[in-house]
Every structure is written in C-alpha cells, then in structure tokens.
Coordinates of N, CA and C in Angstrom, one line a residue:
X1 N 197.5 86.4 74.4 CA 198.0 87.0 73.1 C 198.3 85.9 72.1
X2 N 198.4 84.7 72.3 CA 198.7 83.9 71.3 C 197.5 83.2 70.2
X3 N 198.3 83.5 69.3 CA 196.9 83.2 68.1 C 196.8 84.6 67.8
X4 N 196.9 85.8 68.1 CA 196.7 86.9 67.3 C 197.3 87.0 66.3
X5 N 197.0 87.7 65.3 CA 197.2 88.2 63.9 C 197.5 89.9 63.9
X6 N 198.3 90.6 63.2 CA 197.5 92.3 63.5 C 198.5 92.5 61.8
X7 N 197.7 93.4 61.1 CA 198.2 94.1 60.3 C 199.3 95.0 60.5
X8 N 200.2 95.4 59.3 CA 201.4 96.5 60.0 C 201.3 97.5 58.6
X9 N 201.3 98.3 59.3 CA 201.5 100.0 58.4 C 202.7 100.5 57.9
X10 N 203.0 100.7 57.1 CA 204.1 101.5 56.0 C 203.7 102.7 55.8
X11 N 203.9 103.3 56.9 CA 204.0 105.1 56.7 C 205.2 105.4 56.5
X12 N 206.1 106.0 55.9 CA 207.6 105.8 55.6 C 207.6 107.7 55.9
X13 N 208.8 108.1 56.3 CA 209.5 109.4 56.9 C 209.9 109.3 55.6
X14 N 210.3 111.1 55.4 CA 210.4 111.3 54.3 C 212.3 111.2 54.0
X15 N 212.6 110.9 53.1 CA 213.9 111.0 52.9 C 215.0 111.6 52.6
X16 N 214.3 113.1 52.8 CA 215.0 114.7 53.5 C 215.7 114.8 54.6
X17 N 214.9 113.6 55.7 CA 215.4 114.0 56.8 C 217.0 113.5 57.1
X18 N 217.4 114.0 58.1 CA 219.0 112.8 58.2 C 219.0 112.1 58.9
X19 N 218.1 111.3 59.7 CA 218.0 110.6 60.9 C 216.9 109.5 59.7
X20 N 216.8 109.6 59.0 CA 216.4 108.6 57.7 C 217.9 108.3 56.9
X21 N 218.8 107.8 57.1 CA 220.2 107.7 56.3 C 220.4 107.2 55.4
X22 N 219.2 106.3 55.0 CA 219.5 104.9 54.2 C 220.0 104.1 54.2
X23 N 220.5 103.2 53.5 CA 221.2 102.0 53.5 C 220.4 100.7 52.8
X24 N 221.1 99.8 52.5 CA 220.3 98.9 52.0 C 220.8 97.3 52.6
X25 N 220.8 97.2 54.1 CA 221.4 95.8 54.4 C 220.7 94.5 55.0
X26 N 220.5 93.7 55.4 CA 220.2 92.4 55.7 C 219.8 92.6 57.6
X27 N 219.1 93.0 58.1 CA 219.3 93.2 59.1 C 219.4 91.8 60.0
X28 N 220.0 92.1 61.0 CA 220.6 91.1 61.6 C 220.1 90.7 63.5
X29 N 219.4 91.7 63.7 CA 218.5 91.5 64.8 C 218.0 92.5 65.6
X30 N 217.4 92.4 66.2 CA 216.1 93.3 66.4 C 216.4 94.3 68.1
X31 N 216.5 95.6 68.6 CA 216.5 96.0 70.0 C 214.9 96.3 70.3
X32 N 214.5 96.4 71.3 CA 213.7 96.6 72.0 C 213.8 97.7 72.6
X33 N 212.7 98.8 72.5 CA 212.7 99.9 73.2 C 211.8 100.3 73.5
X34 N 211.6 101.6 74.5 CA 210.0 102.0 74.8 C 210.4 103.8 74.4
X35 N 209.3 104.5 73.9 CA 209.6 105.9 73.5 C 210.1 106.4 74.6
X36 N 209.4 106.2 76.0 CA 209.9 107.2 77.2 C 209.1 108.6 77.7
X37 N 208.3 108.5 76.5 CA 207.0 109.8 76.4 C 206.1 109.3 76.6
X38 N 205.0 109.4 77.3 CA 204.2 109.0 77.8 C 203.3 109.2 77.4
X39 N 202.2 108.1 76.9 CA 201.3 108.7 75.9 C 201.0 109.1 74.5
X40 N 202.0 109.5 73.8 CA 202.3 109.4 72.8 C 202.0 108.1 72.0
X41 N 201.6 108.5 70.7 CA 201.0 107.3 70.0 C 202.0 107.0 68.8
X42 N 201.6 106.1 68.6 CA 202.5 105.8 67.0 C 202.8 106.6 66.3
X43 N 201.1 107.3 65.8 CA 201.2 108.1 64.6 C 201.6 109.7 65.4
X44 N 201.0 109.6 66.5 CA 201.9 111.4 67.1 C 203.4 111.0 66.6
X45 N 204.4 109.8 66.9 CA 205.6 110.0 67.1 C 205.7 109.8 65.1
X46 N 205.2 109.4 64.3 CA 205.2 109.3 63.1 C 205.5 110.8 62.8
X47 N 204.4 111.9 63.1 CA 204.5 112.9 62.8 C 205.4 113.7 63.3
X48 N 206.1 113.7 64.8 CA 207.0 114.2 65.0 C 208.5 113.9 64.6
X49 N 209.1 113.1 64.0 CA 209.8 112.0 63.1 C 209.7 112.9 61.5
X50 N 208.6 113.3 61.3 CA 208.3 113.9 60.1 C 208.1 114.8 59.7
X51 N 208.9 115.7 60.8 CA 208.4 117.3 61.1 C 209.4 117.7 60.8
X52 N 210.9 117.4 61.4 CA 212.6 118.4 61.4 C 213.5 117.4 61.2
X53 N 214.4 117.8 61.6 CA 215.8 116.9 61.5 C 216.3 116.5 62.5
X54 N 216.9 115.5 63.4 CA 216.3 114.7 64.5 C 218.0 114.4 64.5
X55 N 218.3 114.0 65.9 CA 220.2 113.1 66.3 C 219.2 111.4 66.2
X56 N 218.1 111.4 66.5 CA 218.0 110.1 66.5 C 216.5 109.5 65.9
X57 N 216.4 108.2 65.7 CA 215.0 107.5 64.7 C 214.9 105.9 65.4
X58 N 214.1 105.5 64.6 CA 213.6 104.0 65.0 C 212.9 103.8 63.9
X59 N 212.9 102.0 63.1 CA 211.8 101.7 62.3 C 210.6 101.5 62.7
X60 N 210.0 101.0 64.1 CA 209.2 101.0 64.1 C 208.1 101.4 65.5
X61 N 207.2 102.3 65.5 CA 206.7 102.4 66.3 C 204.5 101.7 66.8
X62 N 204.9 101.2 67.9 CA 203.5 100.2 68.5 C 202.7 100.4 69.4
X63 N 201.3 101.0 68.9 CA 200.9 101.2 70.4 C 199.5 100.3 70.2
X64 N 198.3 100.9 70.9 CA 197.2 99.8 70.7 C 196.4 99.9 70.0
X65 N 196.5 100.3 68.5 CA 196.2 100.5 67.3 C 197.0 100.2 66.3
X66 N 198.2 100.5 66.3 CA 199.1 100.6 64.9 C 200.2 99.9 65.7
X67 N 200.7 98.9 63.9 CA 202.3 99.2 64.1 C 202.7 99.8 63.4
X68 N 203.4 100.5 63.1 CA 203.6 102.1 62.4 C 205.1 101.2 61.6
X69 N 206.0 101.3 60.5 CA 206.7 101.0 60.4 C 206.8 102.8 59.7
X70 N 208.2 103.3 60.1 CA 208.4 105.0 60.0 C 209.6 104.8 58.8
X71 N 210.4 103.6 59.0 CA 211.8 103.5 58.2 C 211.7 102.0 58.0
X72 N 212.4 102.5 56.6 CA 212.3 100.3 55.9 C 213.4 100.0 56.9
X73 N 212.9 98.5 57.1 CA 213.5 98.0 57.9 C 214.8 97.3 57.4
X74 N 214.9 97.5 55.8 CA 216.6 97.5 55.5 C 217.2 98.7 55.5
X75 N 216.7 100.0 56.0 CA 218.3 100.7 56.3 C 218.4 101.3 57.5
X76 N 219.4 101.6 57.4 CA 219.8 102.1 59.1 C 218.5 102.8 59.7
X77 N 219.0 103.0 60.9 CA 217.9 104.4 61.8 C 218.8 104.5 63.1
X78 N 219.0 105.4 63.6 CA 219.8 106.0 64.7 C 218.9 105.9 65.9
X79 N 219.1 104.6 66.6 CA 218.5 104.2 68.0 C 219.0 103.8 68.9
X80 N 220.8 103.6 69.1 CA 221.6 103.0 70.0 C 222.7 103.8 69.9
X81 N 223.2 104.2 70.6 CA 224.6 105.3 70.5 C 225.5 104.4 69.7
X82 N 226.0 105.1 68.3 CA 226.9 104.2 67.7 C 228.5 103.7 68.6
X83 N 228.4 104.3 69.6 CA 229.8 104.5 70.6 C 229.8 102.8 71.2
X84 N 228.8 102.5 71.7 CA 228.7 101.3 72.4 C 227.6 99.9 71.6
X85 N 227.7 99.6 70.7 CA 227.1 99.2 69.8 C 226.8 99.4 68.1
X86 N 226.4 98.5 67.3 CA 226.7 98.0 65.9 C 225.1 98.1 65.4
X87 N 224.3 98.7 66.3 CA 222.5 98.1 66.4 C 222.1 99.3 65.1
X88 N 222.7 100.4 65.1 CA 222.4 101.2 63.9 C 222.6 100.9 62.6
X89 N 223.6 100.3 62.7 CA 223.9 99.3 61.1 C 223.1 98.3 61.3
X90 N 223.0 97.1 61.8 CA 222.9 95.7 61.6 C 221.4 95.7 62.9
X91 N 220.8 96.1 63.8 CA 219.1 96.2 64.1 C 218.1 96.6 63.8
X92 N 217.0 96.3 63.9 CA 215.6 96.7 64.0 C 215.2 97.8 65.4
X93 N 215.0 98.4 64.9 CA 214.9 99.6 66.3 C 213.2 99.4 66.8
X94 N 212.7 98.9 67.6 CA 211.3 99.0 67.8 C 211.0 99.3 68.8
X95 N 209.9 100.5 69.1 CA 209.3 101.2 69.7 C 208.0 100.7 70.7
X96 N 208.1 101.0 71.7 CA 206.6 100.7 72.4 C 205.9 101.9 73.1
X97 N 205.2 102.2 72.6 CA 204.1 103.3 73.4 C 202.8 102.8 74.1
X98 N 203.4 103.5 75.2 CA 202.5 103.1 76.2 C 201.9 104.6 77.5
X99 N 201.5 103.8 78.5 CA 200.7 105.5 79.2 C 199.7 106.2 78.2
X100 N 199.6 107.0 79.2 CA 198.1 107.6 78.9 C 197.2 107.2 78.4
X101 N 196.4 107.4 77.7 CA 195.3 106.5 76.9 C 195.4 105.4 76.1
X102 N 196.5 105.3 76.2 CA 197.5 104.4 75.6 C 196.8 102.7 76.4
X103 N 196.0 101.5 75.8 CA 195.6 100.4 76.2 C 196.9 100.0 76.2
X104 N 197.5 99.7 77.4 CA 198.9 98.8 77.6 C 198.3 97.2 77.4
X105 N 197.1 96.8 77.3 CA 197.5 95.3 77.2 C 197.2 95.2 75.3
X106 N 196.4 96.2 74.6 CA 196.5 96.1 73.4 C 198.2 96.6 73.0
X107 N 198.7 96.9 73.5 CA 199.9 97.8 72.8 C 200.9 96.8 73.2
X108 N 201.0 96.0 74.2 CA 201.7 94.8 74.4 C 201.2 93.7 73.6
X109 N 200.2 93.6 73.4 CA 199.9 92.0 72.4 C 201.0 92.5 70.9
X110 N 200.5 93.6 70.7 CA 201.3 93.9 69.2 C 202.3 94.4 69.2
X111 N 203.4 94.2 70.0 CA 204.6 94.5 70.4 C 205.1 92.9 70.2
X112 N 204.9 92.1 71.6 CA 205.3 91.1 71.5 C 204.8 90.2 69.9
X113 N 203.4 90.7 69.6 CA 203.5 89.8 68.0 C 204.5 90.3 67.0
X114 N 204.9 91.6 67.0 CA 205.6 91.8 66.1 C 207.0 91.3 66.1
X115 N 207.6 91.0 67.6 CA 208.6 90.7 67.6 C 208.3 89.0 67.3
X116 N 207.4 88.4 67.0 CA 207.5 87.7 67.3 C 207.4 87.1 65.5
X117 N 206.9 88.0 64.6 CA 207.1 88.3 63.1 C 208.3 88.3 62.9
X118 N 209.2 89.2 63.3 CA 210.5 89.4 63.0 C 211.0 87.6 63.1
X119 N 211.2 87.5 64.2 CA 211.7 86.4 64.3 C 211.3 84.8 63.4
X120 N 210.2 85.1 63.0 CA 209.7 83.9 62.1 C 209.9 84.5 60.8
X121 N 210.0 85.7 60.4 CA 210.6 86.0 59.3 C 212.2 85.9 58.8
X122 N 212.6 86.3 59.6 CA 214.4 86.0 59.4 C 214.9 84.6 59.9
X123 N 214.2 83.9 60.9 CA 214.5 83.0 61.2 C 215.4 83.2 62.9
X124 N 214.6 84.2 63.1 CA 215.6 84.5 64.7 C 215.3 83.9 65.9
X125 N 216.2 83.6 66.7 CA 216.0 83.0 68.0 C 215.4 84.5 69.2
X126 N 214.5 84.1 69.6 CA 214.2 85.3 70.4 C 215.1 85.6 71.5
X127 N 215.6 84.8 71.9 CA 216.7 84.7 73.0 C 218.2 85.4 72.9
X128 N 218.7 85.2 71.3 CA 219.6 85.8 70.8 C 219.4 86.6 69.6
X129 N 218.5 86.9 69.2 CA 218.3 88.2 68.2 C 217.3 89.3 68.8
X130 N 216.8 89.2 70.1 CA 216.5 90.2 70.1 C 217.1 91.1 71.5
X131 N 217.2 92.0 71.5 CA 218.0 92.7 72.6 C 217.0 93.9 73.0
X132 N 217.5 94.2 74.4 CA 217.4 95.5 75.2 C 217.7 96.8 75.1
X133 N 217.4 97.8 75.1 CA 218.2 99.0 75.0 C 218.9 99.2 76.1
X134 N 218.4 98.7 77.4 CA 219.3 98.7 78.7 C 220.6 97.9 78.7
X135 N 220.2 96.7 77.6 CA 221.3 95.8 77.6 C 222.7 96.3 77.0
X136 N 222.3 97.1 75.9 CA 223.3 97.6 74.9 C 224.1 99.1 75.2
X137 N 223.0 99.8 76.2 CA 223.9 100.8 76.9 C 223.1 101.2 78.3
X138 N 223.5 100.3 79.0 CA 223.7 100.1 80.4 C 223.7 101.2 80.9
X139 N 224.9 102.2 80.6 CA 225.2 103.4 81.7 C 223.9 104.6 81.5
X140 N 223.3 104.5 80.6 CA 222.2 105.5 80.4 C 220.5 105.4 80.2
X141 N 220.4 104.3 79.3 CA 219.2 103.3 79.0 C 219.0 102.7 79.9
X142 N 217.5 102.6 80.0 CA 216.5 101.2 80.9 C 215.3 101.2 80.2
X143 N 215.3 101.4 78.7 CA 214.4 100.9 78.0 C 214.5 100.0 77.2
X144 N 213.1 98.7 77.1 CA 211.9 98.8 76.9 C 211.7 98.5 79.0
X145 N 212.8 98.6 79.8 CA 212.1 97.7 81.2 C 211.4 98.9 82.1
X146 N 211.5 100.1 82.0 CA 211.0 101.0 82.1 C 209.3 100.9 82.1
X147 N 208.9 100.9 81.1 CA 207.4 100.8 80.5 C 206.8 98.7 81.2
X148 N 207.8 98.1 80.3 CA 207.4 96.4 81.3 C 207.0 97.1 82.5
X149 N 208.0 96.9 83.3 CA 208.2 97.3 85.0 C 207.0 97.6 85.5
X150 N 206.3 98.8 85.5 CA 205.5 99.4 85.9 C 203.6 98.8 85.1
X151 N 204.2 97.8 83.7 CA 203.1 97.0 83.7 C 203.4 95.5 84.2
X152 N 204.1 95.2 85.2 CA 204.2 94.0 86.1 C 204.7 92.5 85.0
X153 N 205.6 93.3 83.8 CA 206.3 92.4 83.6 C 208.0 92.7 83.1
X154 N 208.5 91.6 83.2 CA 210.2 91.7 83.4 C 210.8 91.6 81.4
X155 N 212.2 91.7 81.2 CA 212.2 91.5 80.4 C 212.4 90.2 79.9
X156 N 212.7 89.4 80.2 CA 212.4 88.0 80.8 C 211.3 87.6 80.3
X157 N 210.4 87.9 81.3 CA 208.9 88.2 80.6 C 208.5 87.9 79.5
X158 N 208.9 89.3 78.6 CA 208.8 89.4 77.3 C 209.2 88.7 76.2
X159 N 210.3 87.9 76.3 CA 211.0 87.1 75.5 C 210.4 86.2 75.5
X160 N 209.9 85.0 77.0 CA 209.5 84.4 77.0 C 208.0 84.7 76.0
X161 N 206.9 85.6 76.5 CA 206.0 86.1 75.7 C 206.0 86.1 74.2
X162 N 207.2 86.3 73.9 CA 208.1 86.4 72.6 C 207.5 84.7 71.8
X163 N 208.6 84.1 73.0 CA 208.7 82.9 72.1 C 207.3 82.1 72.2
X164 N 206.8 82.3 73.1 CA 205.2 81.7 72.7 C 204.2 81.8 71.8
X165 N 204.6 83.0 71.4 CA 204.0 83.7 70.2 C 204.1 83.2 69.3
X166 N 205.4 82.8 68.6 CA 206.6 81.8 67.9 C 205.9 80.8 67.9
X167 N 205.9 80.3 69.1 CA 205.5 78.3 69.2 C 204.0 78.0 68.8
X168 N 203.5 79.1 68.8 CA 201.8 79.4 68.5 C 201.6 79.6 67.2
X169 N 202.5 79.9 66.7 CA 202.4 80.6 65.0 C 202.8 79.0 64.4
X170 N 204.0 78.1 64.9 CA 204.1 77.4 64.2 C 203.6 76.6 64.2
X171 N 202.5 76.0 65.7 CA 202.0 75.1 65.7 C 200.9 75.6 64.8
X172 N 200.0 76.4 64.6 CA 198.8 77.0 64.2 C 198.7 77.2 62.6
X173 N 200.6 76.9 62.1 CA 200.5 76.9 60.7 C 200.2 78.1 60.4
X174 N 200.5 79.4 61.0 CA 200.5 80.7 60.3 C 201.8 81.3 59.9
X175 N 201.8 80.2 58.7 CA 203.9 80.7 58.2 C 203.7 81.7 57.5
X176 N 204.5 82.6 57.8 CA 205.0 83.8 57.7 C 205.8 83.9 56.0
X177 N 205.2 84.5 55.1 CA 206.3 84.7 54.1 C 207.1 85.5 53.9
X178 N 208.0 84.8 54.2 CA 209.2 85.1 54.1 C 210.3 85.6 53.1
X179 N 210.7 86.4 53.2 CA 211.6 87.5 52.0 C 213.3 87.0 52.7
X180 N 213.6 85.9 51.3 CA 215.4 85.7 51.8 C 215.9 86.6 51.1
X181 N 216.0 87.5 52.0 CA 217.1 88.3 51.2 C 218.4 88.2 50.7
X182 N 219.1 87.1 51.0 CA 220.3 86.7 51.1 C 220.3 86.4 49.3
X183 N 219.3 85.9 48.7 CA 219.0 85.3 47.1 C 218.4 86.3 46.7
X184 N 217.4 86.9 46.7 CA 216.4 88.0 46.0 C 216.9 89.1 46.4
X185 N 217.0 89.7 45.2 CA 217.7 91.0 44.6 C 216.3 92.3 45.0
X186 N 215.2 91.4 43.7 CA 214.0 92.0 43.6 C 213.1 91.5 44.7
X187 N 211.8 92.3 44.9 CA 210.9 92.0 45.4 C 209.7 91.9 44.7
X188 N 208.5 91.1 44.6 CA 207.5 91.5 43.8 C 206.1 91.3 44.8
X189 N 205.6 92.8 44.6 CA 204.3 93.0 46.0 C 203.5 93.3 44.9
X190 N 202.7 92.5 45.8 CA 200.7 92.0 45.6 C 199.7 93.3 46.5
X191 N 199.4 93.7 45.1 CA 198.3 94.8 46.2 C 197.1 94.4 45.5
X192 N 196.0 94.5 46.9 CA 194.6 93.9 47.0 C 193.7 95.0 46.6
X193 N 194.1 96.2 46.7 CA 193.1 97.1 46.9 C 193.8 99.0 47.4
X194 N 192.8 100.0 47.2 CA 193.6 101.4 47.1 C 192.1 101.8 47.9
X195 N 192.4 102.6 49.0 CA 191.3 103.0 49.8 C 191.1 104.4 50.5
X196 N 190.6 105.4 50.6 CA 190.1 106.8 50.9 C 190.5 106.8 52.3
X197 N 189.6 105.5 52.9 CA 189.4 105.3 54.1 C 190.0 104.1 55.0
X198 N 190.4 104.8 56.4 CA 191.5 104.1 56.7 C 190.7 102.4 57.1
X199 N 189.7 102.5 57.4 CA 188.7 101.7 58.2 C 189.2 100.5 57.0
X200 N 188.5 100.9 56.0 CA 188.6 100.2 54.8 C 189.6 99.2 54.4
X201 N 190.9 100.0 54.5 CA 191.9 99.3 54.0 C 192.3 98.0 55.4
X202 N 191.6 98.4 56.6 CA 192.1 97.5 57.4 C 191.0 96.2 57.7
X203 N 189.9 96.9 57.0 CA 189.3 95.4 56.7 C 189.4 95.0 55.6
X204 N 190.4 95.3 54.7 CA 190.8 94.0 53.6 C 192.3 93.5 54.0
X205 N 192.9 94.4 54.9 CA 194.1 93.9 55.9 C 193.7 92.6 56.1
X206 N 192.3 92.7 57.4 CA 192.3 91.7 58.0 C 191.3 90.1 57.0
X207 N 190.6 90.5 56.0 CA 190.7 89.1 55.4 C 192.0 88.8 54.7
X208 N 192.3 89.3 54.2 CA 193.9 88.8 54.0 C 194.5 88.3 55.0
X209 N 194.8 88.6 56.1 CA 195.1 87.6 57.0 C 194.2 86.4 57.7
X210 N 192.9 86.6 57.4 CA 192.3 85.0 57.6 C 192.5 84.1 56.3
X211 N 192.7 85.1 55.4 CA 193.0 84.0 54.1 C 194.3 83.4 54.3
X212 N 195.3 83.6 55.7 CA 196.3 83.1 55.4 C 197.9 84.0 55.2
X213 N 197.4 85.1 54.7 CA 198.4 86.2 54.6 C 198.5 87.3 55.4
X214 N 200.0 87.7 55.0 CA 200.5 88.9 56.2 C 200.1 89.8 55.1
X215 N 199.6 91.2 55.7 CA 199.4 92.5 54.9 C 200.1 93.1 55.8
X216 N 200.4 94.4 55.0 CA 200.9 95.4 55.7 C 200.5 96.6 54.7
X217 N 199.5 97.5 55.4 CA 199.3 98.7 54.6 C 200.0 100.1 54.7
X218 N 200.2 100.2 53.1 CA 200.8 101.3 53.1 C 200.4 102.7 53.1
X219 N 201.0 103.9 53.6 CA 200.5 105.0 53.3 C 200.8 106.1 52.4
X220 N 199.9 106.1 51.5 CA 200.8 106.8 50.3 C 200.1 108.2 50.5
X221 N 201.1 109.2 51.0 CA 201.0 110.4 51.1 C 201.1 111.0 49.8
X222 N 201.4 110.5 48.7 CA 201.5 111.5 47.5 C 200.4 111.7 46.7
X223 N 199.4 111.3 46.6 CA 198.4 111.4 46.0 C 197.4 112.7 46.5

C-alpha cells in the first residue's frame, strides 16, 4: 500500500437531515470504525444517510472504489455515544466497508491512506490522534477490529500500516496541502474541470495527483 495516491469524493448529505447538525470546528482527531453491514458500499451507505432522519452519521465512508466524504469534516456527525466520549464534537468519524463484493485489500489500502491524509494534514500522530470505536466504548463496540480480525489483521496492525503510509508520503515528497485552520478564516478552491461522467472526472482526479496534487471530487447534485 505504500506509495498510493486515491482521490476522495464530496458527496455531502443534505442539511435537512438531523444527524447532519453542523458546526463549524477544528477537528481534533480522527475514530476508526467499520459500518458492521456487510457488503454495503460507500455510495449504498451515502444513499441510505440521504434517505430519513437517522440517531446516528459519520463523515466518511471507504470501500474499494470511493472515499465518500457524506459530512464536512468540520462539523459534528453522531458516531460515538456522546455519554462516554467528546468524538462527536472534536473527531473524524471514518467508516470501512468491507464483505461481500466488497475487495477487502482495495478497501483497506484506502482506508489506511486516508487515515494516513488526515494525519499529514493536521499534523497528527497516528498513535495518538487516531482512535478505536472499541477503544472509546468498550462495553458495546468492537469496531473497526471486527472487520481487521477476520481480515487477519490487528488494530495494531493498522496503525502501524497507518504510519508507514506517513513515512512513505514524506520520504516520497507527496506533501499534502495543508489547510491551517487555526489562521484561515477563508478557503479558496481551484477547480480543474465540470464532468457528466463519473469516469471522467476521475481521470482528471488522477493527473492532478501525478502533478503533485490532492483532488477531491465533488458531487453536485443540484444541477
């Protein structure tokens, strides 16, 4: 997995729903989770996310096609019982789908890459910014080790996986640009191109990323 690159998607849930709350804060580190449904793809869980009104959400969902980003990843989403943790305010909720048709070693390379974006984007240590769902509520959760487990690795594992991703990006000079949010109020985004077809936009994704840059395409349902 190291040396990979993958584009990431901005399909955004609509902002009717309540399990979309908003917010606008600095997020502060990232949990780790697996959907628990089996099979299910990014964009199935996109669409079911985008159907009703939900007790719970996540920003992002990964399988071996997409990374789906469903909620900006500055405001809340309801993925950790607020009872035993702070992860709904202040994390990144990310999703792994796996099973059924589901390629588990593509849907793990872009799991671990993305966690491995976050962390070169904010500046996080994988070891202490990213967390478990098992870790954070023990008495009910055992995801993302659920889905590892059964593909013969630990969570452990993954971190490690994590940070090699990291040591690979920085030896390889694929720096990440970076949005301090802590200074910048505004943002100002560069678009390459407007496309019909999905194929399309992901091959101007991917020269953008041999030129050097992160894309992330977006899906504009309003047109």
């Amino acid at each position: 997995m190291v040396g990979n690159r993958y584009s990431i998607t901005s399909m955004l849930i609509d902002k009717k729903w309540r399990h979309r709350p908003g917010g606008n804060r600095i997020p502060r580190y990232a949990v780790a989770h697996d959907t628990g449904n089996e099979g299910s793809t990014a964009l199935q869980n996109f669409n079911y996310f985008n159907s009703r009104h939900l007790a719970a959400s996540a920003h992002v969902f990964i399988d071996d096609q997409d990374i789906l980003i469903i909620i900006p990843l500055r405001e809340k989403a309801w993925h950790v019982r607020r009872q035993v943790s702070d992860a709904n305010d202040w994390a990144i909720g990310v999703e792994l789908c796996y099973g059924g048709k589901i390629s588990w070693v593509e849907a793990y390379k872009r799991y671990v890459w993305f966690f491995s974006w976050l962390c070169q984007t904010y500046e996080w240590n994988p070891t202490l910014h990213i967390k478990g769902h098992f870790q954070l509520d023990p008495g009910r959760r055992k995801d993302p080790v659920n889905a590892l487990k059964r593909n013969g690795k630990s969570f452990e594992d993954f971190l490690q996986d994590v940070k090699d991703q990291l040591e690979s990006i920085k030896r390889e000079g694929e720096g990440v640009h970076r949005v301090n949010e802590k200074k910048h109020d505004r943002l100002y985004r560069v678009q390459i191109g407007c496309f019909k077809q999905k194929g399309n936009a992901e091959e101007a994704a991917r020269k953008a990323i041999k030129a050097g840059f992160d894309a992330i395409i977006h899906v504009d349902e309003s047109s």
